[in-house]
mmCIF file of C-alpha atoms and ligand atoms in Angstrom:
data_model
loop_
_atom_site.group_PDB
_atom_site.id
_atom_site.type_symbol
_atom_site.label_atom_id
_atom_site.label_comp_id
_atom_site.label_asym_id
_atom_site.label_seq_id
_atom_site.Cartn_x
_atom_site.Cartn_y
_atom_site.Cartn_z
ATOM 1 C CA MET A 17 112.773 75.132 125.328
ATOM 2 C CA ARG A 18 111.285 75.930 121.896
ATOM 3 C CA SER A 19 112.526 74.563 118.566
ATOM 4 C CA TYR A 20 111.651 75.573 115.013
ATOM 5 C CA SER A 21 111.530 73.771 111.764
ATOM 6 C CA LEU A 22 111.811 76.062 108.708
ATOM 7 C CA ALA A 23 111.625 75.642 104.968
ATOM 8 C CA ALA A 24 114.455 77.371 103.066
ATOM 9 C CA PRO A 25 113.714 77.620 99.262
ATOM 10 C CA ALA A 26 116.284 77.756 96.444
ATOM 11 C CA LYS A 27 116.410 80.592 93.928
ATOM 12 C CA ILE A 28 117.125 80.867 90.246
ATOM 13 C CA ASN A 29 118.282 83.844 88.265
ATOM 14 C CA LEU A 30 115.859 84.820 85.501
ATOM 15 C CA TYR A 31 118.165 87.720 84.574
ATOM 16 C CA LEU A 32 121.798 88.450 85.574
ATOM 17 C CA GLU A 33 123.650 91.390 84.123
ATOM 18 C CA ILE A 34 127.181 92.428 85.262
ATOM 19 C CA ILE A 35 127.521 96.219 85.083
ATOM 20 C CA GLY A 36 130.828 97.111 86.633
ATOM 21 C CA ASP A 37 133.240 96.902 89.556
ATOM 22 C CA ARG A 38 132.498 98.120 93.075
ATOM 23 C CA PRO A 39 135.006 99.697 95.474
ATOM 24 C CA ASP A 40 134.544 96.711 97.779
ATOM 25 C CA GLY A 41 135.882 94.236 95.175
ATOM 26 C CA TYR A 42 132.429 92.878 94.348
ATOM 27 C CA HIS A 43 130.463 93.545 91.159
ATOM 28 C CA GLU A 44 127.538 95.919 90.518
ATOM 29 C CA LEU A 45 124.759 93.675 89.263
ATOM 30 C CA ALA A 46 121.224 93.943 87.878
ATOM 31 C CA MET A 47 119.318 90.740 88.436
ATOM 32 C CA VAL A 48 115.805 89.230 88.591
ATOM 33 C CA LEU A 49 115.572 86.536 91.202
ATOM 34 C CA GLN A 50 112.880 83.920 91.606
ATOM 35 C CA SER A 51 112.244 81.532 94.541
ATOM 36 C CA ILE A 52 111.397 77.916 93.747
ATOM 37 C CA ASP A 53 109.841 75.262 95.866
ATOM 38 C CA LEU A 54 112.894 73.038 96.032
ATOM 39 C CA ALA A 55 113.771 73.673 99.677
ATOM 40 C CA ASP A 56 116.160 72.628 102.463
ATOM 41 C CA LYS A 57 114.631 71.893 105.849
ATOM 42 C CA ILE A 58 116.302 73.600 108.795
ATOM 43 C CA GLU A 59 115.762 72.678 112.517
ATOM 44 C CA LEU A 60 116.867 75.125 115.118
ATOM 45 C CA ARG A 61 116.944 74.603 118.854
ATOM 46 C CA SER A 62 118.697 76.037 121.963
ATOM 47 C CA LEU A 63 121.464 74.061 123.624
ATOM 48 C CA SER A 64 122.296 74.064 127.252
ATOM 49 C CA THR A 65 125.988 74.758 126.461
ATOM 50 C CA ASP A 66 127.111 78.051 124.862
ATOM 51 C CA THR A 67 128.211 76.551 121.584
ATOM 52 C CA ILE A 68 127.074 76.545 117.996
ATOM 53 C CA ARG A 69 126.556 73.007 116.604
ATOM 54 C CA LEU A 70 125.707 72.162 113.082
ATOM 55 C CA ARG A 71 124.603 68.703 111.835
ATOM 56 C CA CYS A 72 123.936 67.658 108.306
ATOM 57 C CA ALA A 73 124.039 64.179 106.831
ATOM 58 C CA HIS A 74 125.236 65.403 103.380
ATOM 59 C CA PRO A 75 128.957 64.547 103.195
ATOM 60 C CA GLN A 76 129.853 67.715 101.195
ATOM 61 C CA VAL A 77 128.237 70.150 103.554
ATOM 62 C CA PRO A 78 130.855 71.693 105.972
ATOM 63 C CA LYS A 79 129.850 71.403 109.672
ATOM 64 C CA ASP A 80 132.208 74.128 110.935
ATOM 65 C CA ARG A 81 132.279 77.863 110.665
ATOM 66 C CA THR A 82 132.955 77.757 106.931
ATOM 67 C CA ASN A 83 129.269 76.961 106.569
ATOM 68 C CA LEU A 84 127.245 80.187 105.957
ATOM 69 C CA ALA A 85 124.524 78.906 108.333
ATOM 70 C CA TYR A 86 127.026 78.542 111.074
ATOM 71 C CA GLN A 87 128.275 82.113 110.366
ATOM 72 C CA ALA A 88 124.636 83.303 110.516
ATOM 73 C CA ALA A 89 124.272 81.904 114.082
ATOM 74 C CA ALA A 90 127.675 83.431 115.080
ATOM 75 C CA LEU A 91 126.541 86.793 113.691
ATOM 76 C CA MET A 92 123.358 86.680 115.743
ATOM 77 C CA ALA A 93 125.254 85.636 118.845
ATOM 78 C CA ALA A 94 127.617 88.586 118.343
ATOM 79 C CA GLU A 95 124.806 91.048 117.679
ATOM 80 C CA PHE A 96 122.575 89.937 120.466
ATOM 81 C CA PRO A 97 124.887 88.755 123.238
ATOM 82 C CA ASP A 98 122.224 88.999 125.966
ATOM 83 C CA SER A 99 119.849 86.636 124.074
ATOM 84 C CA PHE A 100 122.728 84.276 123.362
ATOM 85 C CA ALA A 101 123.538 84.264 127.127
ATOM 86 C CA GLN A 102 119.831 83.901 128.136
ATOM 87 C CA PHE A 103 118.888 81.100 125.625
ATOM 88 C CA GLY A 104 122.204 79.283 125.519
ATOM 89 C CA GLY A 105 123.833 77.709 122.464
ATOM 90 C CA ILE A 106 122.358 76.855 119.082
ATOM 91 C CA GLU A 107 121.863 73.544 117.258
ATOM 92 C CA ILE A 108 121.311 73.739 113.584
ATOM 93 C CA ILE A 109 120.198 70.610 111.728
ATOM 94 C CA ILE A 110 120.160 70.880 107.923
ATOM 95 C CA ASP A 111 118.232 68.433 105.750
ATOM 96 C CA LYS A 112 119.955 69.181 102.398
ATOM 97 C CA ARG A 113 117.740 68.867 99.425
ATOM 98 C CA ILE A 114 119.091 71.758 97.256
ATOM 99 C CA PRO A 115 122.193 70.714 95.185
ATOM 100 C CA ILE A 116 125.309 72.322 96.524
ATOM 101 C CA ALA A 117 127.697 74.632 94.611
ATOM 102 C CA ALA A 118 124.831 74.829 92.067
ATOM 103 C CA GLY A 119 123.997 78.493 91.622
ATOM 104 C CA LEU A 120 120.793 77.929 93.561
ATOM 105 C CA ALA A 121 121.693 79.856 96.701
ATOM 106 C CA GLY A 122 121.489 76.656 98.815
ATOM 107 C CA GLY A 123 124.019 77.909 101.368
ATOM 108 C CA SER A 124 122.496 81.478 101.400
ATOM 109 C CA THR A 125 118.952 80.186 102.027
ATOM 110 C CA ASP A 126 120.158 78.047 104.959
ATOM 111 C CA ALA A 127 121.804 81.134 106.499
ATOM 112 C CA ALA A 128 118.634 83.141 105.899
ATOM 113 C CA ALA A 129 116.618 80.458 107.724
ATOM 114 C CA VAL A 130 119.007 80.627 110.749
ATOM 115 C CA LEU A 131 118.454 84.385 110.961
ATOM 116 C CA VAL A 132 114.685 84.091 110.704
ATOM 117 C CA GLY A 133 114.655 81.113 113.160
ATOM 118 C CA LEU A 134 116.813 82.777 115.794
ATOM 119 C CA ASP A 135 114.729 85.920 115.639
ATOM 120 C CA LEU A 136 111.753 83.726 116.587
ATOM 121 C CA LEU A 137 113.599 81.526 119.086
ATOM 122 C CA TRP A 138 115.006 84.566 120.946
ATOM 123 C CA GLN A 139 111.794 86.584 120.515
ATOM 124 C CA LEU A 140 113.686 89.509 119.040
ATOM 125 C CA GLY A 141 110.878 90.911 116.862
ATOM 126 C CA LEU A 142 113.251 92.030 114.058
ATOM 127 C CA THR A 143 111.730 93.667 110.936
ATOM 128 C CA GLN A 144 112.271 92.319 107.437
ATOM 129 C CA SER A 145 114.640 95.185 106.692
ATOM 130 C CA GLN A 146 116.646 94.479 109.890
ATOM 131 C CA LEU A 147 116.902 90.794 108.957
ATOM 132 C CA GLU A 148 117.956 91.835 105.431
ATOM 133 C CA GLU A 149 120.647 94.136 106.783
ATOM 134 C CA LEU A 150 122.067 91.245 108.889
ATOM 135 C CA ALA A 151 121.785 88.957 105.846
ATOM 136 C CA SER A 152 123.843 91.300 103.718
ATOM 137 C CA GLN A 153 126.723 90.855 106.056
ATOM 138 C CA LEU A 154 126.812 87.206 105.202
ATOM 139 C CA GLY A 155 126.573 87.133 101.440
ATOM 140 C CA SER A 156 125.047 88.807 98.428
ATOM 141 C CA ASP A 157 122.163 86.377 97.964
ATOM 142 C CA VAL A 158 121.192 86.025 101.607
ATOM 143 C CA PRO A 159 118.960 89.143 101.795
ATOM 144 C CA PHE A 160 116.728 87.960 98.950
ATOM 145 C CA CYS A 161 116.342 84.587 100.601
ATOM 146 C CA ILE A 162 114.608 86.093 103.625
ATOM 147 C CA ALA A 163 111.360 87.121 101.884
ATOM 148 C CA GLY A 164 111.985 85.349 98.528
ATOM 149 C CA GLY A 165 109.331 85.488 95.821
ATOM 150 C CA THR A 166 110.147 87.439 92.644
ATOM 151 C CA ALA A 167 112.448 90.496 92.955
ATOM 152 C CA ILE A 168 114.823 92.849 91.219
ATOM 153 C CA ALA A 169 118.186 92.791 92.950
ATOM 154 C CA THR A 170 120.834 95.485 92.332
ATOM 155 C CA GLY A 171 124.060 96.630 94.080
ATOM 156 C CA ARG A 172 125.883 93.436 95.132
ATOM 157 C CA GLY A 173 122.498 91.704 94.929
ATOM 158 C CA GLU A 174 121.367 92.947 98.342
ATOM 159 C CA MET A 175 119.267 95.968 97.202
ATOM 160 C CA LEU A 176 115.810 94.436 96.595
ATOM 161 C CA SER A 177 112.570 95.677 94.889
ATOM 162 C CA PRO A 178 109.769 93.045 94.968
ATOM 163 C CA LEU A 179 107.926 92.283 91.767
ATOM 164 C CA PRO A 180 104.400 90.790 91.485
ATOM 165 C CA SER A 181 104.607 87.026 92.047
ATOM 166 C CA VAL A 182 104.591 84.722 89.006
ATOM 167 C CA ASP A 183 102.354 81.752 89.660
ATOM 168 C CA ASN A 184 102.016 78.481 87.846
ATOM 169 C CA LEU A 185 105.445 78.426 86.237
ATOM 170 C CA PHE A 186 107.596 75.340 86.612
ATOM 171 C CA VAL A 187 111.312 74.582 85.994
ATOM 172 C CA VAL A 188 113.263 71.467 85.343
ATOM 173 C CA LEU A 189 116.646 71.835 86.922
ATOM 174 C CA GLY A 190 119.615 69.866 85.577
ATOM 175 C CA LYS A 191 122.923 69.514 87.355
ATOM 176 C CA TYR A 192 125.870 67.247 86.694
ATOM 177 C CA ARG A 193 126.592 65.712 90.089
ATOM 178 C CA HIS A 194 130.396 66.321 90.123
ATOM 179 C CA LEU A 195 130.344 69.685 88.246
ATOM 180 C CA ASP A 196 130.760 72.237 90.933
ATOM 181 C CA ILE A 197 131.618 75.853 89.850
ATOM 182 C CA SER A 198 133.109 78.375 92.199
ATOM 183 C CA THR A 199 131.193 81.743 92.173
ATOM 184 C CA ALA A 200 134.409 83.663 92.927
ATOM 185 C CA TRP A 201 136.200 81.968 89.999
ATOM 186 C CA ALA A 202 133.283 82.848 87.664
ATOM 187 C CA TYR A 203 133.279 86.538 88.599
ATOM 188 C CA GLN A 204 137.119 86.857 88.608
ATOM 189 C CA THR A 205 137.275 85.216 85.135
ATOM 190 C CA TYR A 206 134.480 87.488 83.937
ATOM 191 C CA ARG A 207 136.447 90.471 85.126
ATOM 192 C CA ALA A 208 139.693 89.319 83.497
ATOM 193 C CA SER A 209 137.844 88.766 80.204
ATOM 194 C CA PHE A 210 135.388 91.629 80.008
ATOM 195 C CA GLY A 211 136.543 94.106 82.697
ATOM 196 C CA ASN A 212 137.594 96.563 79.987
ATOM 197 C CA SER A 213 133.916 97.065 78.997
ATOM 198 C CA TYR A 214 132.685 97.739 82.537
ATOM 199 C CA VAL A 215 130.726 100.906 83.119
ATOM 200 C CA THR A 216 132.907 103.114 85.334
ATOM 201 C CA SER A 217 131.213 106.489 86.003
ATOM 202 C CA LYS A 218 129.024 106.533 89.057
ATOM 203 C CA GLN A 219 126.151 108.058 87.122
ATOM 204 C CA ASP A 220 126.262 105.438 84.381
ATOM 205 C CA LEU A 221 126.360 102.636 87.063
ATOM 206 C CA LYS A 222 123.257 104.101 88.642
ATOM 207 C CA SER A 223 121.314 104.419 85.373
ATOM 208 C CA ARG A 224 122.314 100.949 84.058
ATOM 209 C CA ALA A 225 121.061 99.480 87.389
ATOM 210 C CA ALA A 226 117.848 101.517 87.153
ATOM 211 C CA ALA A 227 117.193 100.378 83.606
ATOM 212 C CA VAL A 228 116.445 96.841 84.736
ATOM 213 C CA HIS A 229 113.202 98.209 86.261
ATOM 214 C CA SER A 230 111.875 98.909 82.764
ATOM 215 C CA SER A 231 113.572 95.953 81.086
ATOM 216 C CA SER A 232 111.691 93.537 78.865
ATOM 217 C CA MET A 233 112.141 90.785 81.425
ATOM 218 C CA VAL A 234 110.464 92.863 84.138
ATOM 219 C CA GLN A 235 107.609 93.858 81.660
ATOM 220 C CA ALA A 236 107.172 90.114 80.870
ATOM 221 C CA ILE A 237 106.748 89.364 84.587
ATOM 222 C CA ILE A 238 104.354 92.241 85.238
ATOM 223 C CA HIS A 239 102.258 91.105 82.261
ATOM 224 C CA GLU A 240 102.451 87.498 83.426
ATOM 225 C CA ASP A 241 103.704 86.391 79.952
ATOM 226 C CA PRO A 242 105.506 83.078 80.290
ATOM 227 C CA HIS A 243 106.658 82.984 76.614
ATOM 228 C CA GLN A 244 108.232 86.446 76.961
ATOM 229 C CA ILE A 245 109.924 85.379 80.240
ATOM 230 C CA GLY A 246 111.299 82.391 78.442
ATOM 231 C CA GLN A 247 112.591 84.576 75.553
ATOM 232 C CA ARG A 248 114.113 87.187 77.925
ATOM 233 C CA LEU A 249 116.161 84.829 80.183
ATOM 234 C CA HIS A 250 119.795 86.178 80.373
ATOM 235 C CA ASN A 251 122.933 85.435 82.295
ATOM 236 C CA ASP A 252 126.160 87.305 81.587
ATOM 237 C CA LEU A 253 128.195 84.610 83.503
ATOM 238 C CA GLU A 254 127.423 82.118 80.776
ATOM 239 C CA ARG A 255 130.019 84.017 78.726
ATOM 240 C CA VAL A 256 132.815 82.648 80.884
ATOM 241 C CA VAL A 257 131.308 79.433 82.284
ATOM 242 C CA ILE A 258 130.272 77.866 78.957
ATOM 243 C CA PRO A 259 133.668 78.028 77.339
ATOM 244 C CA ALA A 260 135.219 76.371 80.430
ATOM 245 C CA TYR A 261 132.388 73.830 80.945
ATOM 246 C CA PRO A 262 130.835 72.831 77.589
ATOM 247 C CA GLN A 263 128.442 70.485 79.376
ATOM 248 C CA ILE A 264 126.428 73.557 80.347
ATOM 249 C CA LEU A 265 125.726 74.453 76.687
ATOM 250 C CA GLN A 266 124.929 70.781 75.866
ATOM 251 C CA LEU A 267 122.406 70.721 78.669
ATOM 252 C CA LYS A 268 120.798 74.012 77.508
ATOM 253 C CA GLU A 269 120.460 72.580 73.992
ATOM 254 C CA THR A 270 119.019 69.353 75.398
ATOM 255 C CA PHE A 271 116.356 71.291 77.287
ATOM 256 C CA GLN A 272 115.539 73.458 74.245
ATOM 257 C CA GLN A 273 115.214 70.359 72.114
ATOM 258 C CA ALA A 274 112.918 68.893 74.796
ATOM 259 C CA GLY A 275 110.502 71.824 74.131
ATOM 260 C CA CYS A 276 110.713 74.255 77.058
ATOM 261 C CA LEU A 277 109.963 78.035 76.985
ATOM 262 C CA GLY A 278 113.601 78.839 77.465
ATOM 263 C CA ALA A 279 116.736 77.459 79.198
ATOM 264 C CA MET A 280 119.444 79.300 81.148
ATOM 265 C CA MET A 281 122.229 78.704 83.659
ATOM 266 C CA SER A 282 121.345 79.866 87.121
ATOM 267 C CA GLY A 283 123.836 82.213 88.933
ATOM 268 C CA SER A 284 127.379 81.011 88.356
ATOM 269 C CA GLY A 285 126.124 77.447 87.590
ATOM 270 C CA SER A 286 126.434 74.617 87.339
ATOM 271 C CA THR A 287 122.626 74.229 87.376
ATOM 272 C CA VAL A 288 120.786 74.839 84.090
ATOM 273 C CA PHE A 289 117.039 75.348 84.312
ATOM 274 C CA ALA A 290 114.276 74.813 81.680
ATOM 275 C CA LEU A 291 111.261 77.050 82.060
ATOM 276 C CA CYS A 292 107.835 75.428 81.512
ATOM 277 C CA ASP A 293 104.313 76.731 81.710
ATOM 278 C CA SER A 294 102.687 73.642 83.115
ATOM 279 C CA GLN A 295 103.601 70.722 85.388
ATOM 280 C CA LYS A 296 102.776 68.484 82.503
ATOM 281 C CA GLN A 297 105.194 70.217 80.170
ATOM 282 C CA ALA A 298 107.864 70.088 82.973
ATOM 283 C CA GLN A 299 107.305 66.369 83.388
ATOM 284 C CA LEU A 300 107.694 65.922 79.519
ATOM 285 C CA VAL A 301 110.826 68.028 79.410
ATOM 286 C CA GLN A 302 112.291 66.090 82.339
ATOM 287 C CA GLN A 303 111.589 62.767 80.625
ATOM 288 C CA GLN A 304 112.907 63.940 77.227
ATOM 289 C CA ALA A 305 116.082 65.367 78.830
ATOM 290 C CA ARG A 306 116.566 61.956 80.606
ATOM 291 C CA ASP A 307 116.301 60.203 77.179
ATOM 292 C CA LEU A 308 118.364 62.712 75.167
ATOM 293 C CA ALA A 309 121.221 62.995 77.756
ATOM 294 C CA PRO A 310 121.232 59.622 79.393
ATOM 295 C CA SER A 311 124.104 60.362 81.715
ATOM 296 C CA LYS A 312 124.050 58.819 85.186
ATOM 297 C CA GLU A 313 125.857 61.907 86.366
ATOM 298 C CA LEU A 314 122.892 64.212 85.458
ATOM 299 C CA ASP A 315 120.468 64.928 88.292
ATOM 300 C CA LEU A 316 117.073 66.371 87.301
ATOM 301 C CA PHE A 317 114.615 68.034 89.606
ATOM 302 C CA LEU A 318 111.204 69.419 88.917
ATOM 303 C CA ALA A 319 110.216 72.564 90.941
ATOM 304 C CA ARG A 320 107.522 75.233 90.900
ATOM 305 C CA PHE A 321 107.868 78.978 91.299
ATOM 306 C CA THR A 322 106.916 80.132 94.742
ATOM 307 C CA SER A 323 106.182 83.536 96.257
ATOM 308 C CA SER A 324 107.561 82.457 99.665
ATOM 309 C CA GLY A 325 110.966 82.930 101.232
ATOM 310 C CA ILE A 326 111.852 81.384 104.626
ATOM 311 C CA GLN A 327 108.741 79.824 106.202
ATOM 312 C CA VAL A 328 108.093 78.190 109.558
ATOM 313 C CA LEU A 329 106.920 74.602 109.076
ATOM 314 C CA SER A 330 106.365 73.854 112.781
ATOM 315 C CA SER A 331 107.446 74.831 116.218
ATOM 316 C CA THR A 332 107.509 72.754 119.395
ATOM 317 C CA ARG A 333 108.159 73.353 123.032
ATOM 318 C CA ASP A 334 109.966 70.583 124.946
HETATM 319 O O1 LIG B 420 128.616 87.366 98.368
HETATM 320 P P1 LIG B 420 129.000 85.966 98.047
HETATM 321 O O2 LIG B 420 129.869 85.349 99.126
HETATM 322 O O3 LIG B 420 127.876 85.107 97.622
HETATM 323 O O4 LIG B 420 129.932 86.039 96.735
HETATM 324 C C1 LIG B 420 130.747 85.093 96.311
HETATM 325 C C2 LIG B 420 131.800 85.632 95.374
HETATM 326 O O5 LIG B 420 131.236 86.007 94.175
HETATM 327 C C3 LIG B 420 132.498 86.814 95.932
HETATM 328 O O6 LIG B 420 133.679 86.459 96.623
HETATM 329 C C4 LIG B 420 132.881 87.600 94.636
HETATM 330 O O7 LIG B 420 134.036 87.086 94.151
HETATM 331 C C5 LIG B 420 131.770 87.212 93.716
HETATM 332 N N1 LIG B 420 130.742 88.312 93.600
HETATM 333 C C6 LIG B 420 130.920 89.459 92.993
HETATM 334 N N2 LIG B 420 129.983 90.422 92.971
HETATM 335 C C7 LIG B 420 128.765 90.142 93.433
HETATM 336 C C8 LIG B 420 128.467 88.993 94.124
HETATM 337 C C9 LIG B 420 129.463 88.022 94.197
HETATM 338 O O8 LIG B 420 132.058 89.674 92.473
HETATM 339 N N3 LIG B 420 127.849 91.171 93.390
#
């Protein structure tokens, strides 16, 4: 029986614009997403019983079907019943390194790894677009996590256009350990506060989403201009999250004082990232942030931009 070990990288949002409502209750978005090398490790193997079992030592990670990685395995079992019958059940072991409820797509990337891993384990030979289609049934960020890198994401977040990869950029991530923000809460609060300014006509929705392709953030990425990328960081969700959680603004200001290229909340938070153009600068920013905000509650991580999504680390036959 084969088993696979996979790396599942986190993502940050370099740009997040909320354009309007969708008939499915979600929001129409225009985003620029970036993978970073802070990654969970996922082990996948077949079981002799026809069950799905999930193990993770992290106390806050659910081990049941509320976990998106579990749902990914259940989706694959439902889509490919013959393979599920032939190969038996599935054991998923998650080594959690990405902070949870942090706006870093930690749950989404684990689910993406389960899709990629089961495709290999069951020798299905699915294409990237087939995997992304399955991923879109699980959550808005899951399709991006399959191939990762740098990409524009529109629609719910599932319509992807790859961008040239940005190398040699680093981030310091800051997250207060007990500050977990619900994504659904952030979007609902945004709708309640700013829904009256949403674009409503279908044509306007389309052209606003298309505009991100020629935006100054995308130009900065194409021209590999770290300073412009730092200047153009944007996240509409800060408009509702910062008033409710002032620590987010304090952390941004701490990073800016520490001398980064720009600082922004990722996704719906609560992670704030500081963009840096060298590892040395990132180490300095991390140290300065530690000194300026000496809270025991603040976890700081250093990570590098990566052009990879889900990657096989090793496979064994036992
Ligand atoms: O798709 P996902 O499960 O990650 O989304 C979590 C929540 O975020 C959704 O329930 C929804 O409230 C909100 N959301 C949204 N529009 C999007 C993506 C997410 O309103 N495009």
